[in-house]
Coordinates of C-alpha atoms in Angstrom, one line a residue:
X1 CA -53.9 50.1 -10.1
X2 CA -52.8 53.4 -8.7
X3 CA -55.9 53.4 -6.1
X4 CA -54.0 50.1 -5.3
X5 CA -51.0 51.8 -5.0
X6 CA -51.3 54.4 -3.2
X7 CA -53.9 52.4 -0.6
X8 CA -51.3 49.7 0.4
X9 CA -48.7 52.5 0.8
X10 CA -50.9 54.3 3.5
X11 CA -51.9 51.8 5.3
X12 CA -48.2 50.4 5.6
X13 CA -47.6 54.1 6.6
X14 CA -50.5 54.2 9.0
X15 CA -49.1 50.7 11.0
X16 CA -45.6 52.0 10.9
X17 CA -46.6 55.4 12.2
X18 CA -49.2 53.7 15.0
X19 CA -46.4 51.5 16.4
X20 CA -43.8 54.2 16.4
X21 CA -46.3 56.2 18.6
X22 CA -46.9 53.0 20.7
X23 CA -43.7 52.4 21.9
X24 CA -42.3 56.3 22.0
X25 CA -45.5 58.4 21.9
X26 CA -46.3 60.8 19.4
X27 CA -44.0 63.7 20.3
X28 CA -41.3 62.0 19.5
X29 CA -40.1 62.0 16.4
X30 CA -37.7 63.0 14.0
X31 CA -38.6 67.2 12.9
X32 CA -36.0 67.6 10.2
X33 CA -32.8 66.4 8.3
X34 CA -29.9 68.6 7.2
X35 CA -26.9 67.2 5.3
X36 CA -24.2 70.2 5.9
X37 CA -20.9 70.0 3.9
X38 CA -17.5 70.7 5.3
X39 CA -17.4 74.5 4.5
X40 CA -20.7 74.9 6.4
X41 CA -22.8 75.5 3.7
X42 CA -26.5 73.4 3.8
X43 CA -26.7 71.0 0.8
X44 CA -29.6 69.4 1.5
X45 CA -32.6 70.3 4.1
X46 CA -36.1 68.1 4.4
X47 CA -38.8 68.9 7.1
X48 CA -41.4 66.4 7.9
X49 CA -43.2 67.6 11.1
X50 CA -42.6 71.1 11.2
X51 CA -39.9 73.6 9.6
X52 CA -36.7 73.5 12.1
X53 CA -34.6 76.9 11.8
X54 CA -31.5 77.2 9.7
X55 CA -30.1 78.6 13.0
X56 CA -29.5 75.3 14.4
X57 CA -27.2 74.4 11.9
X58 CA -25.0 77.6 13.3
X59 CA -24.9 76.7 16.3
X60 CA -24.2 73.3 15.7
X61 CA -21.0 74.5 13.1
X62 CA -20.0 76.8 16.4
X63 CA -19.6 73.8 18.4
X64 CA -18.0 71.6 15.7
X65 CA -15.2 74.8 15.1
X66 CA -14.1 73.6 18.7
X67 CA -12.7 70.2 17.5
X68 CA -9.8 69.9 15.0
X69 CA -11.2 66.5 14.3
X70 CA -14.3 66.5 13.1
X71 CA -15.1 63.2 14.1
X72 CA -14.6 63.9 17.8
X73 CA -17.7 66.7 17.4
X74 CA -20.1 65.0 20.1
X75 CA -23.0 63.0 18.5
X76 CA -25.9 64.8 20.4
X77 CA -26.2 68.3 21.1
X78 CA -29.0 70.6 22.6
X79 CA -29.8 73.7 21.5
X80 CA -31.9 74.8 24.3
X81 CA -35.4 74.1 22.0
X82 CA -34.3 71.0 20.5
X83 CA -31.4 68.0 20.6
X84 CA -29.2 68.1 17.0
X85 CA -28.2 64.2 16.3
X86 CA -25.5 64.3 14.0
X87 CA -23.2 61.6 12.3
X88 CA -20.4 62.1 9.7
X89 CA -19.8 60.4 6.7
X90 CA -16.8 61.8 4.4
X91 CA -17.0 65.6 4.4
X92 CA -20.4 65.6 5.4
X93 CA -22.5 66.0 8.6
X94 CA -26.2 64.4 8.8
X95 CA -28.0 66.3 11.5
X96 CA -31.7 65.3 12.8
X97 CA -33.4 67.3 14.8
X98 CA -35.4 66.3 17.1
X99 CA -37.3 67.9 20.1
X100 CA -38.5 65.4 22.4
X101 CA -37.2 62.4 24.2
X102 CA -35.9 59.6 21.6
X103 CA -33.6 57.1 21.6
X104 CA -30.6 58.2 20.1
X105 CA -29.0 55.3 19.3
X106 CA -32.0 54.4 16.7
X107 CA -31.8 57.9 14.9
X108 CA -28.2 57.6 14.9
X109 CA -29.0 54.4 12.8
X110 CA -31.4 55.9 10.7
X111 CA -28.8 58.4 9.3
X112 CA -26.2 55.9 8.7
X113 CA -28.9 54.3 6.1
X114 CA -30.0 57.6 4.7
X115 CA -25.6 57.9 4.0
X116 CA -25.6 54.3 2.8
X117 CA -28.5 54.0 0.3
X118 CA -27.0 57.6 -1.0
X119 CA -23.5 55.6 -1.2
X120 CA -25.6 52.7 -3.0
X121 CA -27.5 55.0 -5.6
X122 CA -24.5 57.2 -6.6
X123 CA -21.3 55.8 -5.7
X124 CA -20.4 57.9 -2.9
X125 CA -21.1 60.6 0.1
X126 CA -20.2 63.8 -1.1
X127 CA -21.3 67.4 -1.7
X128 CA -21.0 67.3 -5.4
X129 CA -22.9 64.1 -5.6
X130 CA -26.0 65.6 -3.3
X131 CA -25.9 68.5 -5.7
X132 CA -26.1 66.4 -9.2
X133 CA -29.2 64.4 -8.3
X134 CA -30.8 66.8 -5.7
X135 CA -34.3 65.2 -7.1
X136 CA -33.5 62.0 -6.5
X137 CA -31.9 62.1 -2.8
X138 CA -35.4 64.0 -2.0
X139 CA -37.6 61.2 -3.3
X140 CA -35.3 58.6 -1.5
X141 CA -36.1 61.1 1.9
X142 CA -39.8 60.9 0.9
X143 CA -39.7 57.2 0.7
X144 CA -37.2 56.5 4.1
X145 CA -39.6 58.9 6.4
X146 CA -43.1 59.1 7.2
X147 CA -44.1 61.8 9.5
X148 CA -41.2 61.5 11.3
X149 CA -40.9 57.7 11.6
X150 CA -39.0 55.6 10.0
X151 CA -40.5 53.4 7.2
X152 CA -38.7 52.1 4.5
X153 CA -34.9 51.4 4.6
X154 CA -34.5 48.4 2.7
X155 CA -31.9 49.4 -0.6
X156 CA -34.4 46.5 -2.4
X157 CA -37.7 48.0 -1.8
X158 CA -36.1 51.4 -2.4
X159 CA -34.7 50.5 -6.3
X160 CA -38.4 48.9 -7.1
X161 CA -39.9 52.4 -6.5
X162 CA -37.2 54.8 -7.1
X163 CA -34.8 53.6 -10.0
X164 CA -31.4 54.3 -9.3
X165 CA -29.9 56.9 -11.9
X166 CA -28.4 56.3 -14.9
X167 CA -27.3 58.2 -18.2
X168 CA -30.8 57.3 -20.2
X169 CA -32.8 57.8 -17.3
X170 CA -31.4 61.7 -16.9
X171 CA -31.6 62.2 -20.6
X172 CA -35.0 61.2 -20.7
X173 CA -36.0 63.1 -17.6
X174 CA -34.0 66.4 -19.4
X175 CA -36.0 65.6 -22.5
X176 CA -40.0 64.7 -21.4
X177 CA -39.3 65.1 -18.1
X178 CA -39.8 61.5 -17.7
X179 CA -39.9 60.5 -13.9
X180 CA -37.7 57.7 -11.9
X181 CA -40.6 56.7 -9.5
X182 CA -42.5 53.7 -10.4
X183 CA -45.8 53.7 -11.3
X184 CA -46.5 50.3 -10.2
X185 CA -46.5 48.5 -7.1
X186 CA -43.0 47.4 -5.9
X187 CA -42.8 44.0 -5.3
X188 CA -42.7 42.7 -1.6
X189 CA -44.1 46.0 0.2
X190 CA -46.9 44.0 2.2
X191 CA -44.1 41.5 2.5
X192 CA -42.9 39.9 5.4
X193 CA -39.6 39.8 3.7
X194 CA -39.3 43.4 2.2
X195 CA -35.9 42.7 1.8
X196 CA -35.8 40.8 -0.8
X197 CA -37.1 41.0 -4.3
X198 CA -39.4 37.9 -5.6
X199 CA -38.2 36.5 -9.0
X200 CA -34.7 36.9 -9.0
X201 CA -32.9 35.0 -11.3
X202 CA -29.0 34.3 -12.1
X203 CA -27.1 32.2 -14.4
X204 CA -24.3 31.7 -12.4
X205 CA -25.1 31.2 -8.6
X206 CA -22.7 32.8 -6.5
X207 CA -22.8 34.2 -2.6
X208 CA -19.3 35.8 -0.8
X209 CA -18.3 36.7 2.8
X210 CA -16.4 38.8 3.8
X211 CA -15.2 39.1 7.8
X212 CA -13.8 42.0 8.3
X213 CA -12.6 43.2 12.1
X214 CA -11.3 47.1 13.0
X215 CA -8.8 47.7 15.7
X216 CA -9.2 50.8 17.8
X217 CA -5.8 51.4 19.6
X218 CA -4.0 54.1 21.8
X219 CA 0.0 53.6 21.3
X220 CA 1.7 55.6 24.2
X221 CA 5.6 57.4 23.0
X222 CA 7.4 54.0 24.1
X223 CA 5.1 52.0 21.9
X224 CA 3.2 49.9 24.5
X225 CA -0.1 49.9 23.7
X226 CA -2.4 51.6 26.8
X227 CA -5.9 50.6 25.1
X228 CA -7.3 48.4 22.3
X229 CA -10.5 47.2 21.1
X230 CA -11.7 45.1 18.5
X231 CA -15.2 45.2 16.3
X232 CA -16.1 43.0 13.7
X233 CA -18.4 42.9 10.6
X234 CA -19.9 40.1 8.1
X235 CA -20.2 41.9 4.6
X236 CA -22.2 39.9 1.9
X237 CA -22.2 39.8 -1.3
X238 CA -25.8 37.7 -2.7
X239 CA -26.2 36.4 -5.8
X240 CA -28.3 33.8 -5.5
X241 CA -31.7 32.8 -7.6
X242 CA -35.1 31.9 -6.1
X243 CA -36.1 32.0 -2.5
X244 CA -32.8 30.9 -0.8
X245 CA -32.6 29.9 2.6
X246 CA -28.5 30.0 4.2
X247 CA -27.2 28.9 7.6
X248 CA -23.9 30.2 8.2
X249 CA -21.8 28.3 11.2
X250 CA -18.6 30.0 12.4
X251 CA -15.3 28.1 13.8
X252 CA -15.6 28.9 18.1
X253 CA -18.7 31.7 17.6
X254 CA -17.9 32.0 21.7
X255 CA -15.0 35.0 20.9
X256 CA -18.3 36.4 18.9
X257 CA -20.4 39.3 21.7
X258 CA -22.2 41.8 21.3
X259 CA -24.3 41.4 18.1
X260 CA -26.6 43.1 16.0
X261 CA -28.1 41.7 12.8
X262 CA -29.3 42.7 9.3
X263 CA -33.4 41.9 9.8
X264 CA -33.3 39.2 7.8
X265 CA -31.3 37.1 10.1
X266 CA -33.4 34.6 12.8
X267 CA -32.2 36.3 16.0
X268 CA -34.1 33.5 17.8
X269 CA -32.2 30.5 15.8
X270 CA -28.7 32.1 16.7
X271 CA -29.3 32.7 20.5
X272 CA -30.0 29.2 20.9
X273 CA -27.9 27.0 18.5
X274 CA -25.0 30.1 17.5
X275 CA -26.1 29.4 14.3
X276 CA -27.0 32.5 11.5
X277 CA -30.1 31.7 9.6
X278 CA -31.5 34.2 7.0
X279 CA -32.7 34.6 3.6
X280 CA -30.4 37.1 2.0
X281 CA -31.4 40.3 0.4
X282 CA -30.4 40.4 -3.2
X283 CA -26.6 42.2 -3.7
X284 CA -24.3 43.4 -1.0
X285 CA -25.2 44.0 2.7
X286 CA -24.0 44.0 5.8
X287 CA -25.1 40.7 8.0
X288 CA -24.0 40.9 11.1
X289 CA -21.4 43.3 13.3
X290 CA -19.8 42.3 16.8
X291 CA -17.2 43.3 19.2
X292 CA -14.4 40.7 19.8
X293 CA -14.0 39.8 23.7
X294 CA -10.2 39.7 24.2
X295 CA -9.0 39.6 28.1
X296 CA -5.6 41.3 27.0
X297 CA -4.6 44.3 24.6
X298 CA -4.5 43.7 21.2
X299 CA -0.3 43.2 20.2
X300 CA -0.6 45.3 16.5
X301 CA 1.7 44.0 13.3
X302 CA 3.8 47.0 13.2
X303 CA 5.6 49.5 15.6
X304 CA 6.0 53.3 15.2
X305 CA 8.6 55.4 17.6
X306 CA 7.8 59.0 16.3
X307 CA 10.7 61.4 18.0
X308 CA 9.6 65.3 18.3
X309 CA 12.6 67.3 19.7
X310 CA 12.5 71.7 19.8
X311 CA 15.1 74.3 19.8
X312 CA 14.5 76.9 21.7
X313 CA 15.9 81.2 20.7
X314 CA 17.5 83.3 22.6
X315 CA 14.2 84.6 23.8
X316 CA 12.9 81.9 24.9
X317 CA 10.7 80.9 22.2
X318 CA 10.8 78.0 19.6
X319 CA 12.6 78.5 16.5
X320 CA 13.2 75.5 15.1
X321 CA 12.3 71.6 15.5
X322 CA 13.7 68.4 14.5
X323 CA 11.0 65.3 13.8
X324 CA 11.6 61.1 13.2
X325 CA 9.1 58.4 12.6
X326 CA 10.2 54.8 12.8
X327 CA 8.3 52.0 11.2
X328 CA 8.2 48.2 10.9
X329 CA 6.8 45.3 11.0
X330 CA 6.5 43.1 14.1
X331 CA 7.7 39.3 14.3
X332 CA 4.5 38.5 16.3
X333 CA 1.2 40.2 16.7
X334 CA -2.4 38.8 17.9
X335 CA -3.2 38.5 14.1
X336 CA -4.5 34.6 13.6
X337 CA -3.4 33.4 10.1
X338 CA -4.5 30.3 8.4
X339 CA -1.7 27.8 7.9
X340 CA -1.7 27.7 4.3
X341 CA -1.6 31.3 3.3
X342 CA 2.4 32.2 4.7
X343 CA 3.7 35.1 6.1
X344 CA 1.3 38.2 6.8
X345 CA 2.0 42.0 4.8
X346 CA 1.1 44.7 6.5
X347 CA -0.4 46.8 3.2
X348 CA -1.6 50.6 2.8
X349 CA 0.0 51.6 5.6
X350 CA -0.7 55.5 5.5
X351 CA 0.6 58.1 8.8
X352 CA -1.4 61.1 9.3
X353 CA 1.0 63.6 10.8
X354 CA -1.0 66.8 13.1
X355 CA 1.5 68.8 13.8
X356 CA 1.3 72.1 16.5
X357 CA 0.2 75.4 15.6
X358 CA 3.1 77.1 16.0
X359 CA 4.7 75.1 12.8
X360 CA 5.4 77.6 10.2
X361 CA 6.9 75.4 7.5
X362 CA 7.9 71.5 7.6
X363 CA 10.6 70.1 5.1
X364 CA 9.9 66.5 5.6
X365 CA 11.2 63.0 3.4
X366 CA 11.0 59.6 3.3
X367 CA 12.8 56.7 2.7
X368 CA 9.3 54.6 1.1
X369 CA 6.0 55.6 -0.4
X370 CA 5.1 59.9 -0.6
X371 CA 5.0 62.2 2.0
X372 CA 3.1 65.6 1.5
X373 CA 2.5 68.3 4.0
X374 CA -0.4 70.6 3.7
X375 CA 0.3 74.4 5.2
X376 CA -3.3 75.3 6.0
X377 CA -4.5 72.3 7.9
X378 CA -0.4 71.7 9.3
X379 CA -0.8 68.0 9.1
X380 CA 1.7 65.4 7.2
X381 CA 0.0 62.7 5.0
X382 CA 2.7 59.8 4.4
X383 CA 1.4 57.4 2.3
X384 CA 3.3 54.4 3.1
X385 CA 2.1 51.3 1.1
X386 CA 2.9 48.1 2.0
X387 CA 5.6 47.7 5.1
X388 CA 9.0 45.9 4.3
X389 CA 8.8 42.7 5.8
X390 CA 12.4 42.2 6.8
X391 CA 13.1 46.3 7.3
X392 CA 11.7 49.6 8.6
X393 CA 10.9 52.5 6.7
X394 CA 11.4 56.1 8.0
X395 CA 11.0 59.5 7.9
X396 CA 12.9 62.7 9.0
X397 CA 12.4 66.2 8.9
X398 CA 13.2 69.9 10.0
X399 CA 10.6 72.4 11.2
X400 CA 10.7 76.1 11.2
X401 CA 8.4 77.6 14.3
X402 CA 8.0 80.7 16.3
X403 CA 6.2 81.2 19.1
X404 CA 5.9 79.3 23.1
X405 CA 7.1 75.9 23.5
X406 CA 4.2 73.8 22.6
X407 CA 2.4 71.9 25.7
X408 CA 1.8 69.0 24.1
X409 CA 2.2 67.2 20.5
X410 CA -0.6 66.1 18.7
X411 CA -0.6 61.9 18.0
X412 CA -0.2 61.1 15.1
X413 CA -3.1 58.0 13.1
X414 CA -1.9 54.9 11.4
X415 CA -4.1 53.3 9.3
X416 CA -2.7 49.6 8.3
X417 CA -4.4 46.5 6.5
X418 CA -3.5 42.4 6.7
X419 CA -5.4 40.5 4.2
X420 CA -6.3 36.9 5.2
X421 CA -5.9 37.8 9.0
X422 CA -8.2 38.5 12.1
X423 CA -8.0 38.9 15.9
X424 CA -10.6 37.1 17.0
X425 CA -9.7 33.6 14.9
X426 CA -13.4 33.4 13.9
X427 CA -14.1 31.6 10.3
X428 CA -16.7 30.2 8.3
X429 CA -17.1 26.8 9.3
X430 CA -19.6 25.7 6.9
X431 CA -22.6 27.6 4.8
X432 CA -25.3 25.8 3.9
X433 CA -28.2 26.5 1.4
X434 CA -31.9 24.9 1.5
X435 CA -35.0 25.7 -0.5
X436 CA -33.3 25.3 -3.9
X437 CA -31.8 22.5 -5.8
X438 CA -28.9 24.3 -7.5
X439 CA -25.2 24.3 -5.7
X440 CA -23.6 28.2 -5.6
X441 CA -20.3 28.9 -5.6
X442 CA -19.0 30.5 -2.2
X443 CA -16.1 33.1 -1.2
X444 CA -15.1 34.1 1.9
X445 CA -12.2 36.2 2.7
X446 CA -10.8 37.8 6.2
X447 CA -9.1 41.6 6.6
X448 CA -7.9 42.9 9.7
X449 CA -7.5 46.7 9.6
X450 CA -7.0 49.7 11.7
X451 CA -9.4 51.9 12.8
X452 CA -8.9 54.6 15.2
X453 CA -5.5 53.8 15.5
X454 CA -3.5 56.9 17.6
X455 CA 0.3 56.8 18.2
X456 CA 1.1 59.2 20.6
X457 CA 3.9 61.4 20.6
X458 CA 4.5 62.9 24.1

């Protein structure tokens, strides 16, 4: 059984790995991983080629110490030997390495699975977490990467050869030093469907959808907005027995463009009828994600007027400075709303406030929700909640400063959410199931939520 084992496994490693080199050659590939935490310090570090330098992970900090938000550190950067490809998730910075041509768009992919199927086994992205089960996140690296290629990805195929952790399962591996990779052959690795487990099997049938679309946003001071864009994603949520096969139709799938789909949708089936076809995986994934096409900006659900005003000493420096933020709801937005589900609420509203350098002190309130103002990092967190419907909230303050007149203000970075609401309009016109005799119960629910959503304030 283990001969078995282990035979299927390399030759499934051997295809991957020959058309890998077929379509990129064999010098390109991913060298190494490092998973670098917000102080700088290296939490995890896997080589698969050969052993990349610590040193690059230096240098790439160097350049990342140039941005106050870390999220605007540039995805790809070259060292002079080899490119860094980084993404961030939470507090923490994936970095490949690689040191020939690639395509950076599919690495970038490949570390946004590594970050979700760590998010899937423990519950989050975080430093702590990569420290509690360093064994396991290795394994899970073993299993994702061949050489440098990608080979498996699927959370499915993943769980039937690594078991997720659990309080017996560390106890026993403490104890007898009992191990969480299985000895047997997971289910569906020769597969053409290694997504999905065989013999699954539920009481209660039960599939939900969720649409969920992001608006990205610049606000100029007089609150028109200057540029908007809108992205889109179908979460799932399968419960379903057997072998199902779905067919999801959406209400005017032409406001639908630029897609990408989880593999185990028919790509050919929705180019020519608009149609999604698939055979789910088994628990939550992500089916599909799109970019709305809107031929004007995007009119948002609420307004915010932030007011900075400075006063300047007698030597020409700022001593002092006097800040307001306005917010409230808007009357009308581009938010589509089914009839039967009444007036929209904008809900957890929360205001990140940057504020300049030259901010000593900030004595800041709020008429709704907390406000609290970190000294070190001299940003204002004012956690909101759900807008007033019929009112505005605010927020005033005093600042103590020294030092030149600053050049610009920082903008401040709303994040909003509206249940039961979307830009594009787009709904689940019908889902079907075939294959199987038994009737499931379906869900589907719509969000509309901000993303990068700046308000500037000069």
């Amino acid at each position: 059984r283990d001969r078995t084992f282990i035979s299927v496994l390399t030759w499934r490693a051997q295809v991957v790995r020959t058309a890998w080199r077929a379509l990129f050659g064999s010098a390109a590939m991913i060298q190494s991983l490092f998973m670098v935490a917000s102080s700088g310090e290296i939490v995890i570090e896997k080589h698969w080629r050969e052993v990349t330098p610590r040193s690059v992970c230096d240098f790439f900090w160097d350049e990342a110490n140039l941005h106050e938000d870390r999220r605007n550190v540039p995805p790809i950067l070259f060292t002079g030997d080899v490119y860094l490809i980084s993404v961030l998730r939470g507090d923490l910075f994936l970095i490949a390495t690689v040191k020939e041509e690639y395509p950076p768009l599919l690495v970038i992919e490949f570390l946004h699975r590594v970050a979700d199927i760590i998010h899937d086994y423990f519950g989050s992205v975080e430093e702590n977490t990569l420290k509690e089960n360093f064994s396991t996140v290795y394994q899970l690296l073993e299993e994702m990467m061949d050489n440098g290629f990608p080979l498996t990805t699927e959370p499915n195929a993943l769980k039937a050869m690594i078991r997720p952790p659990s309080m017996i399962s560390k106890i026993a591996e403490a104890t007898i030093g009992a191990s969480g990779v299985s000895e047997t052959l997971p289910e569906g690795t020769v597969s053409n469907m290694p997504w999905r487990k065989t013999g699954v099997r539920y009481s209660q049938n039960e599939i939900y959808v969720d649409i969920i679309e992001e608006v990205d946003a610049i606000v100029d001071v007089n609150g028109q907005v200057v540029s908007s864009e809108v992205t889109g994603l179908v979460h799932c949520n399968s419960m379903l027995s057997g072998l199902p096969d779905l067919t999801l139709a959406f209400v005017d799938p032409d406001v639908i463009d630029d897609c990408s789909f989880h593999p185990c949708v028919r790509y050919n089936r929705y180019d020519r009828d608009r149609v999604v076809s698939f055979v789910p995986p088994d628990g939550m994934f992500e089916l599909m994600c799109y970019r709305v096409r809107t031929h004007t900006h995007v009119a948002p659900p609420l307004y915010a007027t932030p007011q900075l005003s400075y006063e300047i000493g007698p030597a020409g420096t700022v001593v002092a400075g006097r800040v307001s933020l306005l917010i409230g709801s808007k009357p009308s937005s581009s938010l589509k709303i089914p009839p039967r589900k009444g007036p929209i609420a904008v809900e957890e509203v929360v205001i990140t406030m940057p504020f300049p350098k030259s901010v000593r002190t900030a004595n800041l309130s709020a008429s709704h929700g907390t406000i609290l103002y970190d000294e070190a990092t001299k940003v204002a967190r004012w956690n909101l909640g759900t807008l007033p419907r019929d009112g505005q909230a605010q927020c005033t303050g005093s600042l103590v400063m020294s030092g030149p007149r600053p050049e610009e203000s920082p903008p401040i970075e709303v994040f909003w959410k509206v249940p039961n609401a979307t830009i594009s309009g787009v709904a689940v016109a019908s889902l079907q199931l075939v294959s199987e005799t038994y009737r499931p119960y379906k869900g589907v629910r719509t969000l509309t939520r901000a993303g990068r959503y700046h308000v500037r304030t000069s």
